[in-house]
XYZ file of C-alpha atoms in Angstrom:
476
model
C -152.746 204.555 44.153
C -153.750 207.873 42.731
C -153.774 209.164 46.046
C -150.015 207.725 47.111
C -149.140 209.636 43.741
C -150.716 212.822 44.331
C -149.316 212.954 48.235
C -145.502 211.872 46.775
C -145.459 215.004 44.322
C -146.991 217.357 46.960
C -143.862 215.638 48.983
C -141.154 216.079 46.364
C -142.497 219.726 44.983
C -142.331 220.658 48.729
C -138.444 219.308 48.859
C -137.849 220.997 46.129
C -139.454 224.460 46.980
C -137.048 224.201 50.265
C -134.037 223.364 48.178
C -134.672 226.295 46.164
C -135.552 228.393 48.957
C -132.040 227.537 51.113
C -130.015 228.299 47.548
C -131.924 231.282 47.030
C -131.804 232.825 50.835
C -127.818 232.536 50.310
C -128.143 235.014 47.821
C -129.276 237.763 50.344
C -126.255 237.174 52.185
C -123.751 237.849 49.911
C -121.707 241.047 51.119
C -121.535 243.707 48.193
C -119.585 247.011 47.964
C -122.006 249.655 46.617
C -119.872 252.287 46.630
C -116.832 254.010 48.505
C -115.570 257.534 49.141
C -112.023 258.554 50.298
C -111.509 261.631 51.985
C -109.237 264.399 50.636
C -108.380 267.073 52.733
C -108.132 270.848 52.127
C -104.951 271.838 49.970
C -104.033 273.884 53.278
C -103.383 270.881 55.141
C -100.446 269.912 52.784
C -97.161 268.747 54.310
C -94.131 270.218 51.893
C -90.311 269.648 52.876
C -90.397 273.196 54.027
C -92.851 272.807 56.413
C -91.735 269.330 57.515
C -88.740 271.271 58.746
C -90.528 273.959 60.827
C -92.394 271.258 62.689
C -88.900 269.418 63.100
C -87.294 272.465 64.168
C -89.958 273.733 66.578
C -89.125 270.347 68.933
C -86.724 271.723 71.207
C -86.484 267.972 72.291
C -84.726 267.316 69.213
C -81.105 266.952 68.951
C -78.569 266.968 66.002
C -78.819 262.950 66.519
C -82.842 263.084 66.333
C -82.040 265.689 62.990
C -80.089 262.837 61.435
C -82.361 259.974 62.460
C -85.410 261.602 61.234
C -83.511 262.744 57.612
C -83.026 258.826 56.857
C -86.443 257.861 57.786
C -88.068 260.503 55.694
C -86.136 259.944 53.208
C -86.696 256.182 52.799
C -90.347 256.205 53.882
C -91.726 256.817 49.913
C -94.035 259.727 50.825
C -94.071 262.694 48.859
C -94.642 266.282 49.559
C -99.077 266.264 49.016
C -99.937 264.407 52.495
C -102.271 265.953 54.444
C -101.351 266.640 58.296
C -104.079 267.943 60.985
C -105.180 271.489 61.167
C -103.353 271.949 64.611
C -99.981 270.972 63.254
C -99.831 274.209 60.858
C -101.033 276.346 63.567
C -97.814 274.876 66.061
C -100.101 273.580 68.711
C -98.881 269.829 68.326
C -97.597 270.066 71.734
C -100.941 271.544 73.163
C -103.709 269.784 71.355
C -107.220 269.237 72.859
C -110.607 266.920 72.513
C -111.880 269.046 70.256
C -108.980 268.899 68.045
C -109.692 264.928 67.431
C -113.345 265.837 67.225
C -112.895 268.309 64.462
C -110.237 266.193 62.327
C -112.929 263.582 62.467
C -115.774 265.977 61.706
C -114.045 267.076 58.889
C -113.838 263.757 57.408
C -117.270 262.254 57.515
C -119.092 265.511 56.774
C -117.119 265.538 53.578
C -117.061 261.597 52.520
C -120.123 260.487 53.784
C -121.915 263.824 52.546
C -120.262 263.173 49.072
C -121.051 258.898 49.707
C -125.063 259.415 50.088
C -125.445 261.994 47.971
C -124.010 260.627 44.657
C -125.860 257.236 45.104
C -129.530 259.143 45.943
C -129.412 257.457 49.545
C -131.195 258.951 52.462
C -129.471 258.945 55.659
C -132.437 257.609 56.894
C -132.043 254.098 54.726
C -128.623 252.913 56.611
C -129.743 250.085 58.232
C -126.209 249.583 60.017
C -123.275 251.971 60.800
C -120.000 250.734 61.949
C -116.875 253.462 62.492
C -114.040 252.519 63.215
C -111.199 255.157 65.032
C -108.236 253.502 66.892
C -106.861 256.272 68.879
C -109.724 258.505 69.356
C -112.522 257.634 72.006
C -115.336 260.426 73.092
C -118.407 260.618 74.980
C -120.853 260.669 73.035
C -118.762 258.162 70.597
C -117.820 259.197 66.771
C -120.865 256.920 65.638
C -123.803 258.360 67.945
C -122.148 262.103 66.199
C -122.600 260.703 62.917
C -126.232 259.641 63.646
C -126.473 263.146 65.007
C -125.104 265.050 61.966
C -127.209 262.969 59.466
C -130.660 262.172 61.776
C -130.074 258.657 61.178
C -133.143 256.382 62.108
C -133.324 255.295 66.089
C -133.231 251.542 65.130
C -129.972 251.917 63.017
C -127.681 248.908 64.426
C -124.535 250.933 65.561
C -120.584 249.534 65.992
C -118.226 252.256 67.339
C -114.230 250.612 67.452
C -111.527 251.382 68.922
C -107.740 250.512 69.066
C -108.223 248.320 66.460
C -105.199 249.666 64.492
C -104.455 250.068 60.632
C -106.885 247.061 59.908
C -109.879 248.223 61.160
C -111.480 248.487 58.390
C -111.889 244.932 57.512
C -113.027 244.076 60.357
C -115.680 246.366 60.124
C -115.998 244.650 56.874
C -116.457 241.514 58.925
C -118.982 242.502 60.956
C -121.318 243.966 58.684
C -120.431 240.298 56.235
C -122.146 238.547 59.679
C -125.054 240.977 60.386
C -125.943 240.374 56.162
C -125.563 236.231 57.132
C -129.019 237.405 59.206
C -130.594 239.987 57.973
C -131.240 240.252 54.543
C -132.166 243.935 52.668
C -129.966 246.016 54.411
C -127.605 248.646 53.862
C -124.223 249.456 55.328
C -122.041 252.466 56.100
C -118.626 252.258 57.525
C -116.700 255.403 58.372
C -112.450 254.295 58.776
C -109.892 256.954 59.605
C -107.570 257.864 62.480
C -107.527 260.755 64.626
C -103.598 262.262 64.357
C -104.243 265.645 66.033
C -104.304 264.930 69.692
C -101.580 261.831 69.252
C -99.029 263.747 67.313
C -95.413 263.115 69.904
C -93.139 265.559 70.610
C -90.773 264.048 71.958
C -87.744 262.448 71.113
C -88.046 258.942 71.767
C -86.950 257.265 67.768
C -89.581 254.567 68.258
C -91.935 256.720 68.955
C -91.318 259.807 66.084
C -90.846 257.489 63.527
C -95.205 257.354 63.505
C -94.937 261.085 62.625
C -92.908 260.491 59.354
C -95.416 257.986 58.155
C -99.143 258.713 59.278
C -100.739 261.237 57.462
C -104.672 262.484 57.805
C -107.402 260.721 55.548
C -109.993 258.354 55.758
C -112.948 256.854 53.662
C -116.417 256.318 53.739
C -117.389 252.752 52.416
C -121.606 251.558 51.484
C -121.923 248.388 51.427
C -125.272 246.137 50.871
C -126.528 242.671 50.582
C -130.232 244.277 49.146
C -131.172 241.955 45.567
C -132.648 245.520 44.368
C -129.145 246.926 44.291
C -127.090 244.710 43.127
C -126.346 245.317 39.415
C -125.770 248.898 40.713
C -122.804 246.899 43.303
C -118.640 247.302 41.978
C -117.503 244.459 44.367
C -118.417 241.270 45.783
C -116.855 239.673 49.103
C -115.359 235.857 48.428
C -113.775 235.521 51.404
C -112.089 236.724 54.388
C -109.445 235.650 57.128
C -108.136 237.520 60.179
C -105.325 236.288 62.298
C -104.375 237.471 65.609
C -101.049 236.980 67.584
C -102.082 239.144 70.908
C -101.488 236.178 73.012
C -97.458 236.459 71.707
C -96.045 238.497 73.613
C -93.146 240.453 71.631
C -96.084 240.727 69.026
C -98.448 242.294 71.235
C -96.199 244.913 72.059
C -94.422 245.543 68.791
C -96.810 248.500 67.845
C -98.299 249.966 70.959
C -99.810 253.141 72.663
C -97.494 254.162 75.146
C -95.700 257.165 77.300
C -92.247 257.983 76.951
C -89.801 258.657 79.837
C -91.096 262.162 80.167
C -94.900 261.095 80.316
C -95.719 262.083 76.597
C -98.302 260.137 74.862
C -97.134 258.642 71.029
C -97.624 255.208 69.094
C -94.540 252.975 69.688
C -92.775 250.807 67.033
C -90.405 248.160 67.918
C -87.504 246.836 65.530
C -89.236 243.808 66.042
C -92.271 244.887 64.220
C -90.919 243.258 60.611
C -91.033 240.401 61.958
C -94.511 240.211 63.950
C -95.757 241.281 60.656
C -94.129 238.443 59.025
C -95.057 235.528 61.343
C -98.483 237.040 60.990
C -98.578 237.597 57.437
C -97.580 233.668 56.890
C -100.500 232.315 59.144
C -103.287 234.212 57.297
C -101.665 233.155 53.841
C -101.815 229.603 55.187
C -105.736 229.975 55.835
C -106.740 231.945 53.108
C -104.569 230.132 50.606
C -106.782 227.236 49.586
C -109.715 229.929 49.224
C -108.398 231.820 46.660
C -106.311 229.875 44.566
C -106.830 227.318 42.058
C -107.035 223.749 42.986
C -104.091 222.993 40.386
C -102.080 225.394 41.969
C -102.488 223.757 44.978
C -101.897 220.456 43.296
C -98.996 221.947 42.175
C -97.934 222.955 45.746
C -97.915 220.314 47.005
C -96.498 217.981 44.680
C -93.540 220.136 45.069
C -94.073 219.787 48.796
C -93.513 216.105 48.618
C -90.686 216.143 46.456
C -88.705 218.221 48.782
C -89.983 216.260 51.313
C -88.620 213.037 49.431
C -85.212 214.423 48.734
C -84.661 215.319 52.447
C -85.798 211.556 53.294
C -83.372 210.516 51.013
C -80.671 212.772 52.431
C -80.854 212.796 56.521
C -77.761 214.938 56.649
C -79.898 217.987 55.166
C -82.977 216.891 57.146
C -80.966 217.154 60.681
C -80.195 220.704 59.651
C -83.094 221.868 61.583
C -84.423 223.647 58.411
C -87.659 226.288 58.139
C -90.820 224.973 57.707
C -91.801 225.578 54.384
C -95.113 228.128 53.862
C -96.937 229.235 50.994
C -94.261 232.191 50.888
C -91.347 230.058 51.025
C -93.059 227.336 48.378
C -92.936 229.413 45.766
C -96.726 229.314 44.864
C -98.045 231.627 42.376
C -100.735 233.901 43.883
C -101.527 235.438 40.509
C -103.421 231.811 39.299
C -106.249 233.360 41.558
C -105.582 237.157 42.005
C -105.525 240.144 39.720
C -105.103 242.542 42.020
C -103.157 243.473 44.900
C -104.471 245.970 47.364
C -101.277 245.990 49.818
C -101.551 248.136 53.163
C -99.302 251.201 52.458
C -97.330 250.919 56.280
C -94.319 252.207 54.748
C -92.079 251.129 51.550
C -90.788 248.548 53.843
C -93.970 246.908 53.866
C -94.635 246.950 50.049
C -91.458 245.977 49.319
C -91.508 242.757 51.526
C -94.853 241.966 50.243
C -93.978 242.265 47.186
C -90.853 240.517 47.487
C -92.612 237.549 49.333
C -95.799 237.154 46.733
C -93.346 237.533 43.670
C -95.240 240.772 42.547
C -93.979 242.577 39.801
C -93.721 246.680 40.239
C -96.932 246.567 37.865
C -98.655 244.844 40.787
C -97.652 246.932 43.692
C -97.361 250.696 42.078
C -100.908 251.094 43.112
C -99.850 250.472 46.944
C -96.447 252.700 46.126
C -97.870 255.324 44.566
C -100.712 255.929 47.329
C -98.005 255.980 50.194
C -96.331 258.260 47.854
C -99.750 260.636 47.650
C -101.465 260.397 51.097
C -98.700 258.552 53.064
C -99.871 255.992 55.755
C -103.318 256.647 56.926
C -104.027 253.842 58.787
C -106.891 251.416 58.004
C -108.360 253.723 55.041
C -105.350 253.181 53.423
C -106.695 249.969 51.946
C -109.309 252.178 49.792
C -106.846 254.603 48.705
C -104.902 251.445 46.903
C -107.879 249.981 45.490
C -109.100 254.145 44.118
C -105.749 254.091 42.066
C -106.303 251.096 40.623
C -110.042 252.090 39.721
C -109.180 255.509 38.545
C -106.389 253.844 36.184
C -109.024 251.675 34.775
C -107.748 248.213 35.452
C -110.484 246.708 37.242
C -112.445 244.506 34.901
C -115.616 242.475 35.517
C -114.259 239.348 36.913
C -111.033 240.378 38.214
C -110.292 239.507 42.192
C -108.388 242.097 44.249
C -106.704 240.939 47.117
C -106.713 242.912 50.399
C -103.754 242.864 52.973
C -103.675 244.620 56.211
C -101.865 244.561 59.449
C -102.654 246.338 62.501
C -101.410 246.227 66.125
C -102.352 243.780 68.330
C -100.426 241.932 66.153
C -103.077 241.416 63.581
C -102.942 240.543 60.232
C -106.051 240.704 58.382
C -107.107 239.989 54.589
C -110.042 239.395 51.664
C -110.834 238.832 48.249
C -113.295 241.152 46.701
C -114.928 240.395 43.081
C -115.304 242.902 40.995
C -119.248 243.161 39.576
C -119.444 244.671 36.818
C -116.782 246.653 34.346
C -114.711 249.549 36.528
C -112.754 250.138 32.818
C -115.473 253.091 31.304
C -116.517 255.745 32.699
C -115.188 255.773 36.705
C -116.204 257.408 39.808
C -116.677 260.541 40.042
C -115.791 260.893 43.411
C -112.525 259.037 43.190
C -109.887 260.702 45.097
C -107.476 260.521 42.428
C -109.345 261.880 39.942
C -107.547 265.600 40.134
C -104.018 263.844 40.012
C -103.939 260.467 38.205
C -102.661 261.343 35.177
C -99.286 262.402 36.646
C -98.857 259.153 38.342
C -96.526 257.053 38.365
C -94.281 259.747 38.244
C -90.614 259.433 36.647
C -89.100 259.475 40.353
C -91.087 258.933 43.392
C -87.518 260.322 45.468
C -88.838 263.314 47.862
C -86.565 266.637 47.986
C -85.671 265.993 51.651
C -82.277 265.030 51.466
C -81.351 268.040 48.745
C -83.027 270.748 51.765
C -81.180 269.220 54.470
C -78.803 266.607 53.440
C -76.366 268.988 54.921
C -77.163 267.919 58.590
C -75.556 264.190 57.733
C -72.238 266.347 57.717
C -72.456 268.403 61.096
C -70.941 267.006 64.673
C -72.920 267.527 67.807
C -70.061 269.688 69.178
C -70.289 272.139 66.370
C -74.056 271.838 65.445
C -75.779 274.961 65.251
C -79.367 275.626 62.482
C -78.488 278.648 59.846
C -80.002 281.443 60.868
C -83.029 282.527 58.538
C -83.098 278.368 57.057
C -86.560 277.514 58.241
């Protein structure tokens, strides 16, 4: 009997040792954000309205039509006059660039942000366990990653991920992949490298698809160490919940909505279609659908879908209404209120139109998206960093709190839409980075008027004809 005994604890400490083992091996796979670094470029990269008008004017494939075209777009994008453009733009060879060009831009960003990145947390290159850089329209031999590992005599064994064409939301899936190496590898760290190579895929030509991409990218990038090491993790600001990516590439009009292409004349630029809105939106509504029931509440849900069945109810009761081939409804259309299970928004900064219908389709208030606004105001569009610029503001303005969930939203081409929720670790209210891009600046924001000066230098051009067309000598 004694010996039954003594063999059923051995058997139910054992259990017990594996339960706790399996809970506490989940631990090591949690995906934490250690620290990040976006990339500011040299003051003498600066786009003002004057010299957005010399690179305008030096286009002799522009036309009084293109002049007009461009004014409007500028005008309406929300970007200020302190984006950064490549080096080769302000020394006119747009329309000559080379490898080298790309290779520099990028050179110039990691050498600065990751520099700054390891340095301020004590990290020696040689500790990355895994590296993952993601540059969508920049491919060399050797790639951007193996130059990295060059620069900073990263170990031989360092798991490397070099992507490409993966658009403006690259950077979660980078995200992504380090979240599944951590699922199998526990006490590791994590550096991603996001930015976008502008130099050698600035267009000259005159296609308005095509130019529009030169009104809204602008140079920048961020370097990102991230961690799933138990040793590190009080020092951690952000903890992943979740994550969903959605891809339309097998639609058609959304796979070629935003796409690398050649103009009639053979010149290389990034194409946007009109039917890019809604790609964005069709993609935007199947991620919500997924990610929905991961972030919110399950009252709100309740909620949902009581309201759900009511309308559901009321068209049963009326068939006239229900033979009215009506929309589907989605959680965009349903009214649900994303703030039960957000604090933050971190909204891709594509272009105001973007914000706006985000904004306009989550029921944000301008408190919620100003951090998105004012970034595309700042540093424009710059691609899949963009993200990190967003969630900078909203560190350097002291609103993240211990607790608080930010929401990340990004679309890319492909069509992709891609999105996460991030927990914030520990209190982001005292003290603050002091790295943080905004730091020089973020008193002055939000300014009184976000409006750019473009229309006051050249509104003029709205009121020329073609026939009579001709630039003011001494303008530019």
């Amino acid at each position: 009997m004694d010996l039954l005994l003594l063999l059923f604890s051995i058997l139910l400490s054992y259990l017990f040792f594996k339960i706790w083992k399996l809970i506490d091996s989940k631990k090591d796979k949690d995906c934490y954000i250690l620290d990040y670094q976006c990339h500011k470029p040299s003051d003498d990269r600066m786009v003002s309205t004057q010299f957005s008008g010399e690179i305008i004017h030096r286009n002799k494939n522009l036309g009084l039509n293109e002049y007009k075209f461009l004014l409007k777009a500028i005008v309406s994008s929300g970007i200020g006059e302190q984006t950064y453009a490549p080096r080769l733009v302000f020394e006119g060879r747009e329309e000559r660039p080379s490898l080298q060009d790309g290779i520099s831009e990028m050179e110039d960003f990691y050498v600065e942000s990751i520099g700054k990145l390891l340095e301020r947390q004590k990290i020696s290159p040689k500790e990355i366990d895994i590296l993952v850089v993601n540059v969508s329209m920049l491919s060399t031999m050797p790639s951007l990653a193996s130059r990295i590992i060059n620069h900073y005599k990263m170990r031989e064994d360092v798991k490397v991920f070099n992507l490409t064409g993966m658009g403006c939301s690259a950077s979660l899936i980078s995200v992504d992949i380090v979240k599944n190496i951590f699922k199998s590898y526990a006490n590791k760290l994590a550096l991603i490298a996001t930015s976008e190579s502008l130099g050698p895929n600035w267009y000259s030509g005159n296609n308005r698809s095509m130019i529009l991409a030169n009104c809204l990218f602008r140079s920048g990038g961020c370097a990102i160490l991230l961690t799933n090491k138990r040793s590190l993790r009080k020092k951690a600001m952000f903890r992943l919940k979740c994550m969903v990516r959605t891809h339309h590439g097998a639609r058609e009009d959304s796979y070629n909505c935003c796409i690398q292409s050649e103009d009639e004349q053979g010149r290389v630029g990034f194409y946007l279609g009109k039917n890019l809105p809604k790609a964005a939106t069709r993609a935007f509504v199947d991620n919500l659908k997924v990610i929905t029931p991961k972030i919110l509440p399950v009252t709100e849900l309740l909620r949902f879908m009581l309201k759900l069945l009511i309308k559901k109810i009321k068209m049963h009761q009326n068939p006239s209404k229900a033979s009215m081939n009506l929309p589907p409804v989605t959680p965009i259309k349903a009214g649900i209120n994303f703030k039960t299970g957000i604090e933050h928004f971190c909204i891709h900064t594509g272009g105001k139109a973007v914000i706006d219908g985000i904004g306009h389709s989550l029921d944000l208030s301008e408190y919620d998206i100003e951090p998105a606004r004012m970034t595309l105001h700042r540093f424009g569009n710059t691609s899949a960093s963009s993200l990190w610029y967003v969630l900078a503001y909203m560190e350097a303005k002291k609103r993240l709190k211990r607790g608080d969930r930010v929401f990340m939203i990004s679309f890319g081409a492909g069509f992709k839409c891609n999105s996460c929720v991030w927990e914030v670790v520990r209190d982001l209210t005292v003290g603050g980075s002091k790295g943080n891009v905004w730091n020089h600046c973020i008193d002055d924001y939000p300014p009184k008027s976000i409006s750019n000066p473009y229309l006051e230098k050249f509104g003029w051009i709205q009121d020329e004809e073609l026939d009579t067309f001709k630039i003011p000598d001494g303008f530019m």
